[in-house]
């Protein structure tokens, strides 16, 4: 090609973040729910005494806690800041959850009286005053069908009666009992009270009272998780339920998948399980299930014989639920296992092009090293294919084998190819040499047994049911409101990122390196979804939380137990060093009169020019399946790594970018997800009404592409294989951080996008004439790379022929990077 050195840039995805392994020990089968008896008075249809259960000791296994240094125990909390101060600060931010333990398990047809001192008359409908939901955020979308009526007024006030509708939530043709009004089988319910109960006049509450309850069932509901094994096969697993004889598996289909049938996310608790009509698809005595086709083949499609698997994960769709059954008694539904987020990780079959390539090979030299596999959601992933040359007949045997067996690694797809010309020794050796880099364990599993399955890649947790120990009322909560809260000195220099009292409470304890975080002052933390959501947000949006190693929730002490890689004293020393380094960096590059965009670009350029990716830390986390890191690599996941040591993984870059931005007065957040299916962290910056994407890790230094993702829209980020998860902010806040406009994208705003070959040659020529050291362009995906290479060569010989022989040309995704 005229001497221009062409190299297809093998883009090493430099990413890896790890949220400390969450070990939610001691989970209950039912939520702890509390309220004063004066608020809700259940009307029992039968005069039997309420059920009680003795608390059970948890048997949840957790990794042994590491030995700690002598000074690793958290220092006592000093100062005057209390929980009450935080609650006053966020007085109207969130709903309050409260209720007596008796509401933990109500009858399936329970009625409730809610008494108000207000006389509403005909001004308001009862359903506007009180509503029932299946999600703790109690938004209108999660409202369910129910009956609300005014009863006889109590004194001068009003009384609202709540009762279930004819068709309950999540009822199926198997669980619905005709003619019986019932709440249904949802795991949890929440009563929302919108008006002040003690006011003589109607006073609408900015923060409604939220009272949770669960419905009584003969058996606890199982705790179900999704497992994806080493072959990419989906399996449901759950904890054994004492007394259960069998388990029922239910599915609400979101679509059958297959060609031309795009699956859509199914509605869940946040939308009141709208249009969710589960059907019974399986009955088992075991605690796992993968028979999604209901044919006993575990979701596999066999062709000709069991030697060939042509498709897998068949019929995986929608949401799955499991119930425990004894005789005619059945538990409520488990929490839903939503398959929609998993579909892109579940291989289904070879693409048509890959199948045709295998069938059309002429010699062993033509066989591909990788093949494209279509996932259940229609996306395509390139995967390694291995061939069993040991099963070929040797040439000296006098007979040619007519089959060559293969397997696609990371999937259950396997089969054999027919050929008619005996392969030569050279062809066999070439094929074997190509497979030398295949991990021995994977190759051994292939050679030994087609039915061998690798260990799970997604950890499955099972839970021991536990019920409330005691009913702690309003008086005790007020006592806990007087509890002291850490006020570490570092917070006089950096901001806390929190939007509720619970969030700031968690942030202060973890920034201070406290190991035990009592949560009795926060009844909303009893709802595991709310606590988990808030904890993730706090962890990702506060860069001064350093070195969290693991955490678990203890229902016995109602506390969060946090383990750190370092002692509390070391954490504080590293915080001080990190902040000092950040201030020195900003003083050297932030100048008077800079715009916000000038500052963002300066921070990005500094991180690109002064830090490198920590490959050893990445390798260490990969060994542990990205679930945790060893202590010596923990700095690579905090801003200390990039700002002090000048080395870190993507989490360190994202934290450093946010911390520098915070100190410079810029608005940004840390974002988590995946890049090319590997855990990754990056940032979003606020520009006008948009929150645009910036990846400080993958720039010119680490990835070879200047400003690979800078001020980009969500759509462009997804196109470049950045996929967002839901951990970095609250679920209800995700839509607030949308990035829609691409006009600020670096390549758009600098005129470096090209759609035609003529544009490409013009932009390249302009760069050569200006004498640029690096010329980077983003090209339309439909331009052929050979045509681009030819156009580059022609342009070099026209503008700078003396550089044509020595210039380097790199191509990655839609980017072309040229070093003249």
mmCIF file with all atom_site columns, C-alpha atoms in Angstrom, residues 121-200:
data_model
loop_
_atom_site.group_PDB
_atom_site.id
_atom_site.type_symbol
_atom_site.label_atom_id
_atom_site.label_alt_id
_atom_site.label_comp_id
_atom_site.label_asym_id
_atom_site.label_entity_id
_atom_site.label_seq_id
_atom_site.pdbx_PDB_ins_code
_atom_site.Cartn_x
_atom_site.Cartn_y
_atom_site.Cartn_z
_atom_site.occupancy
_atom_site.B_iso_or_equiv
_atom_site.pdbx_formal_charge
_atom_site.auth_seq_id
_atom_site.auth_comp_id
_atom_site.auth_asym_id
_atom_site.auth_atom_id
_atom_site.pdbx_PDB_model_num
ATOM 1  C CA . UNK A 1 121 ? -66.575 15.651  52.559 1.00 0.00 ? 121 UNK A CA 1
ATOM 2  C CA . UNK A 1 122 ? -66.885 15.529  48.782 1.00 0.00 ? 122 UNK A CA 1
ATOM 3  C CA . UNK A 1 123 ? -63.818 17.625  48.065 1.00 0.00 ? 123 UNK A CA 1
ATOM 4  C CA . UNK A 1 124 ? -61.540 14.631  47.554 1.00 0.00 ? 124 UNK A CA 1
ATOM 5  C CA . UNK A 1 125 ? -61.960 11.045  46.514 1.00 0.00 ? 125 UNK A CA 1
ATOM 6  C CA . UNK A 1 126 ? -60.702 8.452   49.021 1.00 0.00 ? 126 UNK A CA 1
ATOM 7  C CA . UNK A 1 127 ? -58.279 7.025   46.423 1.00 0.00 ? 127 UNK A CA 1
ATOM 8  C CA . UNK A 1 128 ? -56.645 10.483  46.202 1.00 0.00 ? 128 UNK A CA 1
ATOM 9  C CA . UNK A 1 129 ? -56.100 10.475  49.943 1.00 0.00 ? 129 UNK A CA 1
ATOM 10 C CA . UNK A 1 130 ? -54.721 6.942   50.323 1.00 0.00 ? 130 UNK A CA 1
ATOM 11 C CA . UNK A 1 131 ? -53.297 4.627   47.663 1.00 0.00 ? 131 UNK A CA 1
ATOM 12 C CA . UNK A 1 132 ? -51.571 1.230   47.506 1.00 0.00 ? 132 UNK A CA 1
ATOM 13 C CA . UNK A 1 133 ? -48.338 0.514   45.608 1.00 0.00 ? 133 UNK A CA 1
ATOM 14 C CA . UNK A 1 134 ? -45.816 -2.268  45.054 1.00 0.00 ? 134 UNK A CA 1
ATOM 15 C CA . UNK A 1 135 ? -42.697 -0.085  45.063 1.00 0.00 ? 135 UNK A CA 1
ATOM 16 C CA . UNK A 1 136 ? -41.278 1.867   48.063 1.00 0.00 ? 136 UNK A CA 1
ATOM 17 C CA . UNK A 1 137 ? -40.953 5.068   46.017 1.00 0.00 ? 137 UNK A CA 1
ATOM 18 C CA . UNK A 1 138 ? -44.792 5.007   45.783 1.00 0.00 ? 138 UNK A CA 1
ATOM 19 C CA . UNK A 1 139 ? -44.845 6.835   42.456 1.00 0.00 ? 139 UNK A CA 1
ATOM 20 C CA . UNK A 1 140 ? -48.091 6.859   40.439 1.00 0.00 ? 140 UNK A CA 1
ATOM 21 C CA . UNK A 1 141 ? -46.692 4.198   38.090 1.00 0.00 ? 141 UNK A CA 1
ATOM 22 C CA . UNK A 1 142 ? -46.561 1.584   40.876 1.00 0.00 ? 142 UNK A CA 1
ATOM 23 C CA . UNK A 1 143 ? -50.172 2.112   41.982 1.00 0.00 ? 143 UNK A CA 1
ATOM 24 C CA . UNK A 1 144 ? -52.313 -1.042  41.887 1.00 0.00 ? 144 UNK A CA 1
ATOM 25 C CA . UNK A 1 145 ? -56.033 -1.750  41.727 1.00 0.00 ? 145 UNK A CA 1
ATOM 26 C CA . UNK A 1 146 ? -57.762 -1.600  45.096 1.00 0.00 ? 146 UNK A CA 1
ATOM 27 C CA . UNK A 1 147 ? -60.960 -0.287  46.672 1.00 0.00 ? 147 UNK A CA 1
ATOM 28 C CA . UNK A 1 148 ? -60.996 2.860   48.793 1.00 0.00 ? 148 UNK A CA 1
ATOM 29 C CA . UNK A 1 149 ? -64.191 4.089   50.449 1.00 0.00 ? 149 UNK A CA 1
ATOM 30 C CA . UNK A 1 150 ? -65.245 6.545   53.129 1.00 0.00 ? 150 UNK A CA 1
ATOM 31 C CA . UNK A 1 151 ? -66.679 4.828   56.191 1.00 0.00 ? 151 UNK A CA 1
ATOM 32 C CA . UNK A 1 152 ? -68.687 6.452   58.919 1.00 0.00 ? 152 UNK A CA 1
ATOM 33 C CA . UNK A 1 153 ? -66.927 9.545   60.145 1.00 0.00 ? 153 UNK A CA 1
ATOM 34 C CA . UNK A 1 154 ? -65.116 9.185   63.438 1.00 0.00 ? 154 UNK A CA 1
ATOM 35 C CA . UNK A 1 155 ? -66.128 12.175  65.570 1.00 0.00 ? 155 UNK A CA 1
ATOM 36 C CA . UNK A 1 156 ? -65.629 15.168  63.245 1.00 0.00 ? 156 UNK A CA 1
ATOM 37 C CA . UNK A 1 157 ? -63.075 13.523  60.955 1.00 0.00 ? 157 UNK A CA 1
ATOM 38 C CA . UNK A 1 158 ? -63.039 10.998  58.138 1.00 0.00 ? 158 UNK A CA 1
ATOM 39 C CA . UNK A 1 159 ? -62.159 7.364   57.871 1.00 0.00 ? 159 UNK A CA 1
ATOM 40 C CA . UNK A 1 160 ? -60.888 5.655   54.709 1.00 0.00 ? 160 UNK A CA 1
ATOM 41 C CA . UNK A 1 161 ? -61.321 1.903   54.304 1.00 0.00 ? 161 UNK A CA 1
ATOM 42 C CA . UNK A 1 162 ? -58.872 0.083   52.045 1.00 0.00 ? 162 UNK A CA 1
ATOM 43 C CA . UNK A 1 163 ? -59.695 -3.364  50.694 1.00 0.00 ? 163 UNK A CA 1
ATOM 44 C CA . UNK A 1 164 ? -58.308 -5.511  47.870 1.00 0.00 ? 164 UNK A CA 1
ATOM 45 C CA . UNK A 1 165 ? -59.820 -5.657  44.416 1.00 0.00 ? 165 UNK A CA 1
ATOM 46 C CA . UNK A 1 166 ? -61.252 -8.745  42.785 1.00 0.00 ? 166 UNK A CA 1
ATOM 47 C CA . UNK A 1 167 ? -58.037 -9.506  40.900 1.00 0.00 ? 167 UNK A CA 1
ATOM 48 C CA . UNK A 1 168 ? -54.890 -9.276  42.972 1.00 0.00 ? 168 UNK A CA 1
ATOM 49 C CA . UNK A 1 169 ? -51.381 -8.438  41.844 1.00 0.00 ? 169 UNK A CA 1
ATOM 50 C CA . UNK A 1 170 ? -49.339 -11.215 40.206 1.00 0.00 ? 170 UNK A CA 1
ATOM 51 C CA . UNK A 1 171 ? -52.145 -13.739 40.304 1.00 0.00 ? 171 UNK A CA 1
ATOM 52 C CA . UNK A 1 172 ? -52.088 -16.515 37.756 1.00 0.00 ? 172 UNK A CA 1
ATOM 53 C CA . UNK A 1 173 ? -54.537 -19.061 36.473 1.00 0.00 ? 173 UNK A CA 1
ATOM 54 C CA . UNK A 1 174 ? -53.091 -21.417 39.087 1.00 0.00 ? 174 UNK A CA 1
ATOM 55 C CA . UNK A 1 175 ? -53.028 -19.136 42.141 1.00 0.00 ? 175 UNK A CA 1
ATOM 56 C CA . UNK A 1 176 ? -56.211 -17.079 41.594 1.00 0.00 ? 176 UNK A CA 1
ATOM 57 C CA . UNK A 1 177 ? -59.233 -18.255 43.525 1.00 0.00 ? 177 UNK A CA 1
ATOM 58 C CA . UNK A 1 178 ? -62.450 -17.237 41.801 1.00 0.00 ? 178 UNK A CA 1
ATOM 59 C CA . UNK A 1 179 ? -64.749 -14.945 43.711 1.00 0.00 ? 179 UNK A CA 1
ATOM 60 C CA . UNK A 1 180 ? -62.203 -14.037 46.394 1.00 0.00 ? 180 UNK A CA 1
ATOM 61 C CA . UNK A 1 181 ? -60.937 -10.505 46.758 1.00 0.00 ? 181 UNK A CA 1
ATOM 62 C CA . UNK A 1 182 ? -57.212 -10.644 47.498 1.00 0.00 ? 182 UNK A CA 1
ATOM 63 C CA . UNK A 1 183 ? -54.108 -8.462  47.458 1.00 0.00 ? 183 UNK A CA 1
ATOM 64 C CA . UNK A 1 184 ? -52.257 -11.032 45.373 1.00 0.00 ? 184 UNK A CA 1
ATOM 65 C CA . UNK A 1 185 ? -48.769 -12.493 45.397 1.00 0.00 ? 185 UNK A CA 1
ATOM 66 C CA . UNK A 1 186 ? -46.475 -9.454  45.201 1.00 0.00 ? 186 UNK A CA 1
ATOM 67 C CA . UNK A 1 187 ? -43.472 -9.678  47.563 1.00 0.00 ? 187 UNK A CA 1
ATOM 68 C CA . UNK A 1 188 ? -44.248 -6.304  49.206 1.00 0.00 ? 188 UNK A CA 1
ATOM 69 C CA . UNK A 1 189 ? -46.953 -3.630  49.304 1.00 0.00 ? 189 UNK A CA 1
ATOM 70 C CA . UNK A 1 190 ? -46.847 0.015   50.404 1.00 0.00 ? 190 UNK A CA 1
ATOM 71 C CA . UNK A 1 191 ? -49.766 2.155   51.607 1.00 0.00 ? 191 UNK A CA 1
ATOM 72 C CA . UNK A 1 192 ? -49.263 5.809   50.727 1.00 0.00 ? 192 UNK A CA 1
ATOM 73 C CA . UNK A 1 193 ? -51.016 8.394   52.921 1.00 0.00 ? 193 UNK A CA 1
ATOM 74 C CA . UNK A 1 194 ? -51.052 11.773  51.186 1.00 0.00 ? 194 UNK A CA 1
ATOM 75 C CA . UNK A 1 195 ? -52.725 13.996  53.811 1.00 0.00 ? 195 UNK A CA 1
ATOM 76 C CA . UNK A 1 196 ? -51.906 15.033  57.350 1.00 0.00 ? 196 UNK A CA 1
ATOM 77 C CA . UNK A 1 197 ? -53.869 12.751  59.655 1.00 0.00 ? 197 UNK A CA 1
ATOM 78 C CA . UNK A 1 198 ? -53.875 15.170  62.597 1.00 0.00 ? 198 UNK A CA 1
ATOM 79 C CA . UNK A 1 199 ? -54.905 18.381  60.841 1.00 0.00 ? 199 UNK A CA 1
ATOM 80 C CA . UNK A 1 200 ? -58.461 19.717  61.081 1.00 0.00 ? 200 UNK A CA 1
#
